[in-house]
Short mmCIF file of C-alpha atoms and ligand atoms in Angstrom, two decimals:
data_model
loop_
_atom_site.label_atom_id
_atom_site.label_comp_id
_atom_site.label_asym_id
_atom_site.label_seq_id
_atom_site.Cartn_x
_atom_site.Cartn_y
_atom_site.Cartn_z
CA MET A 13 14.05 7.41 21.93
CA LYS A 14 11.00 6.93 19.75
CA LYS A 15 10.91 9.19 16.70
CA LYS A 16 7.78 11.28 16.86
CA ILE A 17 7.23 12.21 13.28
CA ILE A 18 5.66 15.24 11.67
CA LEU A 19 5.15 14.27 8.03
CA LEU A 20 4.68 17.04 5.48
CA GLY A 21 3.38 15.87 2.11
CA ALA A 22 1.78 12.64 3.33
CA SER A 23 -0.21 11.85 0.19
CA GLY A 24 2.66 11.99 -2.32
CA SER A 25 4.94 9.17 -3.38
CA ILE A 26 7.50 9.70 -0.58
CA GLY A 27 4.74 10.50 1.91
CA THR A 28 2.85 7.25 1.40
CA GLN A 29 6.07 5.23 1.56
CA THR A 30 7.01 7.03 4.78
CA LEU A 31 3.66 5.98 6.24
CA ASP A 32 4.46 2.42 5.22
CA VAL A 33 7.81 2.56 7.05
CA ILE A 34 6.17 4.03 10.18
CA ALA A 35 3.42 1.39 10.11
CA HIS A 36 5.98 -1.42 9.92
CA HIS A 37 7.93 -0.20 12.97
CA PRO A 38 5.40 1.08 15.52
CA ASP A 39 7.86 0.45 18.36
CA LEU A 40 10.38 2.88 16.81
CA PHE A 41 8.33 5.47 14.94
CA GLU A 42 5.13 7.30 15.74
CA LEU A 43 3.19 9.58 13.42
CA CYS A 44 2.06 12.63 15.37
CA ALA A 45 1.05 15.06 12.59
CA PHE A 46 0.77 15.18 8.83
CA SER A 47 -0.13 17.46 5.94
CA VAL A 48 -1.95 16.69 2.72
CA GLY A 49 -2.27 18.95 -0.33
CA LYS A 50 -4.76 18.42 -3.12
CA ARG A 51 -5.41 14.71 -2.56
CA ILE A 52 -7.70 15.39 0.34
CA GLU A 53 -9.22 11.88 0.33
CA HIS A 54 -5.96 10.63 1.90
CA VAL A 55 -6.75 12.42 5.18
CA GLU A 56 -9.50 10.01 6.10
CA THR A 57 -7.46 6.95 5.11
CA ILE A 58 -4.49 8.05 7.21
CA LEU A 59 -6.65 9.00 10.19
CA ASN A 60 -8.22 5.54 10.08
CA GLN A 61 -4.79 3.91 10.17
CA PHE A 62 -2.90 6.10 12.65
CA GLU A 63 -3.90 7.89 15.82
CA VAL A 64 -3.01 11.47 14.91
CA HIS A 65 -4.30 14.70 16.44
CA HIS A 66 -2.84 17.35 14.14
CA VAL A 67 -3.48 17.63 10.42
CA CYS A 68 -2.77 20.38 7.89
CA VAL A 69 -4.76 20.67 4.65
CA LEU A 70 -4.36 23.06 1.76
CA ASN A 71 -7.53 25.12 2.00
CA GLU A 72 -10.00 26.41 4.54
CA LYS A 73 -13.00 24.73 2.89
CA ASP A 74 -11.55 21.24 3.32
CA LYS A 75 -10.54 22.11 6.86
CA LYS A 76 -14.13 23.07 7.83
CA HIS A 77 -15.52 19.93 6.27
CA LEU A 78 -13.02 17.66 8.06
CA GLU A 79 -13.49 19.38 11.42
CA VAL A 80 -17.10 18.24 11.45
CA LYS A 81 -16.16 14.69 10.51
CA PHE A 82 -13.21 14.35 12.94
CA PRO A 83 -13.98 16.48 16.02
CA ASP A 84 -11.01 15.06 17.98
CA VAL A 85 -8.45 16.20 15.42
CA HIS A 86 -6.94 19.68 15.33
CA PHE A 87 -6.93 20.91 11.71
CA VAL A 88 -4.89 23.79 10.33
CA SER A 89 -4.55 24.98 6.74
CA GLY A 90 -2.31 26.60 4.14
CA ASP A 91 1.31 27.71 4.39
CA GLU A 92 0.70 28.99 7.92
CA GLY A 93 -0.64 25.57 8.87
CA LEU A 94 2.55 23.90 7.63
CA LEU A 95 4.55 26.13 9.97
CA GLN A 96 2.25 25.27 12.86
CA LEU A 97 2.89 21.57 12.25
CA ALA A 98 6.64 22.12 11.83
CA SER A 99 6.81 23.76 15.26
CA LEU A 100 4.54 21.26 17.01
CA GLU A 101 5.64 20.46 20.56
CA GLU A 102 4.86 16.71 20.35
CA GLY A 103 7.07 16.03 17.35
CA ASN A 104 10.85 15.59 17.43
CA THR A 105 11.47 14.78 13.75
CA LEU A 106 10.21 16.45 10.61
CA VAL A 107 9.95 14.38 7.44
CA ASN A 108 9.69 16.96 4.68
CA ALA A 109 8.21 15.32 1.59
CA LEU A 110 6.68 18.47 0.12
CA VAL A 111 7.27 19.27 -3.54
CA GLY A 112 8.81 22.62 -4.46
CA SER A 113 10.28 25.62 -2.67
CA VAL A 114 7.18 25.75 -0.46
CA GLY A 115 9.15 23.26 1.66
CA LEU A 116 11.86 25.74 2.67
CA LYS A 117 10.00 27.73 5.34
CA PRO A 118 8.71 24.65 7.23
CA THR A 119 12.24 23.16 7.21
CA LEU A 120 13.71 26.34 8.70
CA CYS A 121 10.85 26.57 11.21
CA ALA A 122 11.36 22.96 12.40
CA ILE A 123 15.12 23.53 12.77
CA GLU A 124 14.47 26.64 14.86
CA HIS A 125 12.27 24.47 17.09
CA GLY A 126 15.05 21.93 17.54
CA LYS A 127 13.55 19.14 15.45
CA ASP A 128 15.69 16.78 13.43
CA ILE A 129 15.01 16.81 9.71
CA ALA A 130 14.69 13.92 7.28
CA LEU A 131 14.68 15.70 3.96
CA ALA A 132 13.07 14.56 0.74
CA ASN A 133 12.22 18.11 -0.35
CA LYS A 134 15.40 18.89 -2.31
CA GLU A 135 14.17 22.39 -3.20
CA THR A 136 14.75 23.29 0.47
CA LEU A 137 18.50 23.03 -0.15
CA VAL A 138 18.49 24.18 -3.78
CA VAL A 139 16.79 27.46 -2.89
CA GLY A 140 17.93 28.03 0.69
CA GLY A 141 20.92 25.72 1.24
CA LYS A 142 23.12 28.40 2.76
CA PHE A 143 20.44 29.49 5.26
CA VAL A 144 19.51 25.94 6.17
CA LYS A 145 23.13 25.09 6.91
CA GLU A 146 23.52 28.14 9.12
CA ALA A 147 20.35 27.26 11.02
CA LEU A 148 21.42 23.62 11.51
CA LYS A 149 24.64 24.81 13.08
CA LYS A 150 22.98 27.42 15.24
CA TYR A 151 20.28 25.11 16.64
CA HIS A 152 22.42 21.92 16.76
CA VAL A 153 19.98 19.97 14.64
CA ASN A 154 20.66 16.95 12.41
CA LEU A 155 19.49 16.74 8.84
CA THR A 156 19.49 13.38 7.05
CA PRO A 157 18.82 12.97 3.32
CA ILE A 158 15.98 10.91 1.86
CA ASP A 159 16.85 11.46 -1.79
CA SER A 160 18.19 8.04 -2.90
CA GLU A 161 21.49 9.36 -4.28
CA HIS A 162 22.24 11.40 -1.18
CA SER A 163 21.21 8.58 1.08
CA ALA A 164 23.66 6.37 -0.82
CA ILE A 165 26.47 8.90 -0.35
CA PHE A 166 25.48 9.37 3.29
CA GLN A 167 25.65 5.58 3.80
CA CYS A 168 29.05 5.37 2.06
CA LEU A 169 30.38 8.17 4.25
CA GLN A 170 29.73 6.32 7.53
CA GLY A 171 33.13 5.73 9.08
CA VAL A 172 34.97 7.83 6.47
CA ARG A 173 36.66 11.07 7.48
CA LYS A 174 35.41 14.08 5.56
CA GLU A 175 38.93 15.14 4.62
CA ASP A 176 39.60 11.74 3.02
CA VAL A 177 36.82 12.10 0.45
CA SER A 178 37.99 13.32 -2.95
CA LYS A 179 34.79 13.04 -4.99
CA LEU A 180 31.07 12.43 -4.82
CA ILE A 181 29.66 10.57 -7.81
CA ILE A 182 25.93 10.90 -8.30
CA THR A 183 24.38 8.32 -10.60
CA ALA A 184 21.67 9.26 -13.09
CA SER A 185 19.31 6.88 -14.86
CA GLY A 186 18.88 9.48 -17.60
CA GLY A 187 15.09 9.68 -17.22
CA SER A 188 12.36 8.80 -19.69
CA PHE A 189 14.11 10.28 -22.74
CA ARG A 190 17.68 9.15 -22.16
CA ASP A 191 17.94 7.42 -25.55
CA ARG A 192 16.47 10.26 -27.60
CA SER A 193 18.33 13.00 -29.43
CA ARG A 194 17.33 16.63 -28.90
CA GLU A 195 15.61 16.52 -32.27
CA GLU A 196 13.48 13.60 -31.06
CA LEU A 197 12.35 15.59 -28.02
CA LYS A 198 10.24 17.94 -30.12
CA GLY A 199 6.54 17.47 -29.45
CA VAL A 200 6.85 14.65 -26.90
CA SER A 201 3.69 14.14 -24.86
CA VAL A 202 3.16 14.46 -21.11
CA LYS A 203 2.38 10.74 -20.99
CA GLU A 204 5.70 9.82 -22.62
CA ALA A 205 7.59 12.11 -20.25
CA LEU A 206 5.89 10.56 -17.24
CA ALA A 207 7.01 7.03 -18.13
CA HIS A 208 10.21 6.75 -16.07
CA PRO A 209 12.08 3.52 -16.80
CA ASN A 210 13.14 2.65 -13.22
CA TRP A 211 11.44 4.67 -10.52
CA ASN A 212 7.79 5.22 -9.83
CA MET A 213 7.69 8.81 -8.57
CA GLY A 214 5.51 11.91 -8.48
CA ALA A 215 4.79 13.84 -11.71
CA LYS A 216 7.01 16.86 -11.05
CA ILE A 217 10.14 14.87 -10.22
CA THR A 218 9.58 12.53 -13.18
CA ILE A 219 9.62 15.50 -15.57
CA ASP A 220 12.65 16.88 -13.72
CA SER A 221 14.33 13.51 -14.32
CA ALA A 222 13.60 13.67 -18.04
CA THR A 223 15.25 17.12 -18.35
CA LEU A 224 18.02 16.18 -15.88
CA MET A 225 17.00 19.26 -13.89
CA ASN A 226 16.49 16.81 -11.06
CA LYS A 227 20.12 15.68 -11.34
CA GLY A 228 21.20 19.31 -11.38
CA PHE A 229 19.24 19.95 -8.20
CA GLU A 230 20.85 16.87 -6.68
CA VAL A 231 24.31 18.26 -7.42
CA ILE A 232 23.36 21.46 -5.56
CA GLU A 233 21.80 19.41 -2.77
CA ALA A 234 24.99 17.34 -2.45
CA HIS A 235 27.12 20.49 -2.30
CA TYR A 236 25.21 21.69 0.77
CA LEU A 237 24.67 18.32 2.44
CA PHE A 238 28.25 17.13 2.24
CA ASP A 239 30.14 20.40 2.01
CA MET A 240 31.87 19.53 -1.28
CA ASP A 241 33.03 21.86 -4.05
CA TYR A 242 31.01 21.65 -7.25
CA ASP A 243 34.15 20.58 -9.13
CA ASP A 244 34.32 17.50 -6.89
CA ILE A 245 30.77 16.39 -7.58
CA ASP A 246 30.36 14.28 -10.73
CA VAL A 247 27.31 12.88 -12.46
CA LEU A 248 27.56 9.39 -13.93
CA VAL A 249 24.93 7.92 -16.23
CA HIS A 250 23.94 4.48 -14.97
CA LYS A 251 20.74 3.33 -16.58
CA GLU A 252 19.89 0.40 -14.31
CA SER A 253 19.58 2.52 -11.10
CA ILE A 254 21.19 -0.28 -9.07
CA ILE A 255 24.14 1.76 -7.83
CA HIS A 256 22.45 4.65 -6.08
CA SER A 257 25.64 6.76 -5.90
CA LEU A 258 29.30 6.52 -4.89
CA ILE A 259 32.12 8.30 -3.14
CA GLU A 260 35.79 8.28 -4.10
CA THR A 261 38.41 8.56 -1.39
CA LYS A 262 41.92 10.05 -1.58
CA ASP A 263 43.48 6.59 -1.96
CA THR A 264 41.31 6.01 -5.12
CA ALA A 265 38.86 3.63 -3.43
CA LEU A 266 35.33 3.80 -4.76
CA LEU A 267 32.58 3.07 -2.24
CA ALA A 268 29.07 2.54 -3.52
CA GLN A 269 25.64 1.66 -2.19
CA LEU A 270 23.62 -0.75 -4.30
CA GLY A 271 20.11 -2.07 -4.13
CA THR A 272 16.75 -2.35 -5.83
CA ALA A 273 14.80 0.83 -6.55
CA ASP A 274 12.80 1.09 -3.33
CA MET A 275 12.55 4.54 -1.76
CA ARG A 276 11.51 3.02 1.55
CA LEU A 277 15.16 2.17 2.25
CA PRO A 278 16.45 5.78 2.14
CA ILE A 279 13.35 6.91 4.06
CA GLN A 280 13.87 4.29 6.75
CA TYR A 281 17.62 4.84 6.97
CA ALA A 282 17.14 8.61 7.34
CA LEU A 283 15.05 7.79 10.43
CA SER A 284 17.06 4.86 11.82
CA VAL A 285 20.67 5.98 11.33
CA PRO A 286 23.11 4.73 12.61
CA LYS A 287 21.01 1.59 13.10
CA ARG A 288 19.43 -0.50 10.38
CA PHE A 289 16.11 -2.30 10.62
CA GLU A 290 14.43 -4.87 8.48
CA LEU A 291 12.82 -3.41 5.37
CA VAL A 292 9.49 -5.21 5.45
CA SER A 293 8.75 -6.89 2.07
CA GLY A 294 11.89 -5.29 0.62
CA GLU A 295 13.16 -6.94 -2.55
CA ARG A 296 16.78 -8.13 -2.44
CA CYS A 297 19.15 -7.21 -5.25
CA ASN A 298 20.45 -10.28 -7.10
CA LEU A 299 23.65 -9.27 -8.89
CA ALA A 300 24.18 -12.70 -10.47
CA LYS A 301 20.83 -12.35 -12.16
CA LEU A 302 21.58 -8.80 -13.31
CA LYS A 303 24.96 -9.82 -14.77
CA THR A 304 25.82 -6.40 -16.23
CA LEU A 305 25.67 -2.79 -15.14
CA HIS A 306 26.20 0.07 -17.59
CA PHE A 307 27.91 3.42 -17.14
CA ASP A 308 28.37 6.44 -19.36
CA GLU A 309 29.47 10.04 -19.27
CA VAL A 310 26.74 12.62 -19.03
CA ASP A 311 26.21 14.87 -22.06
CA MET A 312 25.89 18.48 -20.88
CA VAL A 313 24.96 19.68 -24.38
CA ARG A 314 22.12 17.22 -24.61
CA PHE A 315 21.01 18.22 -21.09
CA PRO A 316 21.67 21.99 -20.75
CA LEU A 317 19.73 22.24 -17.49
CA LEU A 318 22.30 20.10 -15.71
CA LYS A 319 25.01 22.50 -16.86
CA ALA A 320 22.85 25.44 -15.74
CA ALA A 321 22.52 23.88 -12.28
CA TYR A 322 26.32 23.69 -11.88
CA GLU A 323 26.60 27.32 -13.01
CA CYS A 324 23.84 28.61 -10.74
CA GLY A 325 25.20 26.58 -7.83
CA LYS A 326 28.63 28.16 -8.26
CA LYS A 327 27.15 31.65 -8.62
CA GLU A 328 25.23 31.25 -5.33
CA GLY A 329 23.19 34.32 -4.26
CA ASN A 330 19.67 34.07 -5.65
CA ALA A 331 20.68 32.19 -8.84
CA CYS A 332 19.35 28.81 -7.68
CA ALA A 333 16.11 30.44 -6.52
CA ILE A 334 15.56 31.73 -10.08
CA LEU A 335 16.45 28.34 -11.56
CA ASN A 336 14.08 26.50 -9.24
CA ALA A 337 11.09 28.85 -9.45
CA ALA A 338 11.28 29.00 -13.25
CA ASN A 339 11.47 25.22 -13.37
CA GLU A 340 8.49 24.75 -11.05
CA VAL A 341 6.25 27.01 -13.15
CA ALA A 342 7.51 25.61 -16.47
CA VAL A 343 7.07 21.96 -15.43
CA ASN A 344 3.59 22.72 -14.18
CA ALA A 345 2.74 24.39 -17.50
CA PHE A 346 4.06 21.36 -19.38
CA LEU A 347 2.00 18.98 -17.21
CA ASN A 348 -1.07 21.15 -17.97
CA GLU A 349 -0.20 20.87 -21.68
CA GLU A 350 0.21 24.64 -22.00
CA ILE A 351 3.76 24.39 -23.38
CA GLU A 352 6.01 21.90 -25.21
CA PHE A 353 8.62 19.79 -23.44
CA LEU A 354 11.55 21.79 -24.85
CA ASP A 355 9.88 25.03 -23.77
CA ILE A 356 10.70 24.09 -20.17
CA GLU A 357 14.39 24.87 -20.66
CA LYS A 358 13.60 27.85 -22.88
CA LEU A 359 11.56 29.44 -20.07
CA ILE A 360 14.23 28.71 -17.49
CA PHE A 361 16.98 30.30 -19.56
CA LYS A 362 14.80 33.36 -20.18
CA ALA A 363 14.25 33.73 -16.44
CA LEU A 364 17.98 33.33 -15.75
CA ASP A 365 18.68 36.08 -18.29
CA GLU A 366 16.00 38.49 -17.16
CA ILE A 367 15.62 38.21 -13.39
CA GLU A 368 18.11 40.30 -11.47
CA TYR A 369 20.99 38.34 -9.96
CA ILE A 370 21.81 39.29 -6.37
CA LYS A 371 25.18 38.03 -5.22
CA ASP A 372 24.77 38.59 -1.49
CA ALA A 373 21.12 37.58 -1.37
CA THR A 374 19.43 37.54 2.03
CA LEU A 375 16.73 35.01 2.87
CA LYS A 376 14.16 37.70 2.08
CA ASP A 377 15.81 38.30 -1.32
CA VAL A 378 15.53 34.58 -2.01
CA PHE A 379 11.80 34.52 -1.23
CA ASP A 380 11.25 37.70 -3.28
CA THR A 381 13.18 36.18 -6.18
CA ASP A 382 11.01 33.07 -5.97
CA CYS A 383 7.82 35.19 -6.27
CA ARG A 384 9.16 37.46 -9.00
CA THR A 385 10.42 34.57 -11.11
CA ARG A 386 7.14 32.69 -10.85
CA GLN A 387 5.25 35.78 -11.99
CA PHE A 388 7.68 36.36 -14.86
CA VAL A 389 7.46 32.78 -16.17
CA LYS A 390 3.68 32.61 -15.74
CA GLU A 391 3.36 35.69 -17.92
CA LEU A 392 5.60 34.16 -20.57
CA VAL A 393 3.43 31.03 -20.57
CA LYS A 394 0.25 33.12 -20.82
CA GLY A 395 1.68 35.18 -23.66
CA GLY A 396 2.61 32.04 -25.63
CA ILE A 397 6.29 32.27 -24.50
MG1 MG B 517 17.12 11.31 -6.44
#
């Protein structure tokens, strides 16, 4: 059956690469709806390339303007618009490439409407992992990961019994500041932080990579995706980003997935599994040319946010919602040059100390925590921390 795709976050890094994958396989994939946030100019480009009848934009003003220009297209807007797309009759698969916890509600909505999920929005699982898992079970829906590490693990797990897996090993490039001491992180610029050595990604995730918050989120994501205890999920520093992650089985075998850094592979595999299709213009990985790969232990003192992610993950309740919301606001403030790089973790730890922890958090508690934490951190930023 053809995958009829609803793509949320079409103008971002994952979104544009998803469009590339769809365009290369028109016999297998069809774009039936998409959303765009601030980069509104992408709407016209996408509508010129694909025949789509449903589009969500961020604000009402853009919607009105586009309605005049494209009278055959049905436009919706805002958070409500995202839910309308997620529940769209025509679509059978949601590709969630939104950034931030704003992605959680559309994921849950699509699951409730029986749509399969290809997930790039890791905050969906970080903030609402427990609720997403319950919904997947209830509505018999599949969720496949797009994050490269989780795709690698997912690929390694094909044909392996769950009970035979002893460890998941998530590789980490170490981000833009992997060779700097904490002392050398003082006063680093936004531009320096945005220069990731291996991957070309969106701004938020590149900063998250530099703090290793991204790796922490990936640990939490892996816990929910693969049902593994936090103590059985390791992070391994591997600066070349050739091994995208590994699993270890009971008999001590290590299975890994390797390849060049091209996000189109995990995107395509999330949509094609269990089949594999040609990756058009994909670059092959030449190991003989590479000669050496490097590995190292991760330093939790150097990267306290990774440690915090393990702790919040184990605490469950609303702890990860606090961690994520504080991070979103802090990273945004850093990108706007309102705070220093090291203030990101300072703000997060303040939020974890101050915002009330609720052990048996309901979904509503999680959303309330998200709002409260954002407000709290915004005020700290405004008040000069
Ligand atoms: Mg990743």
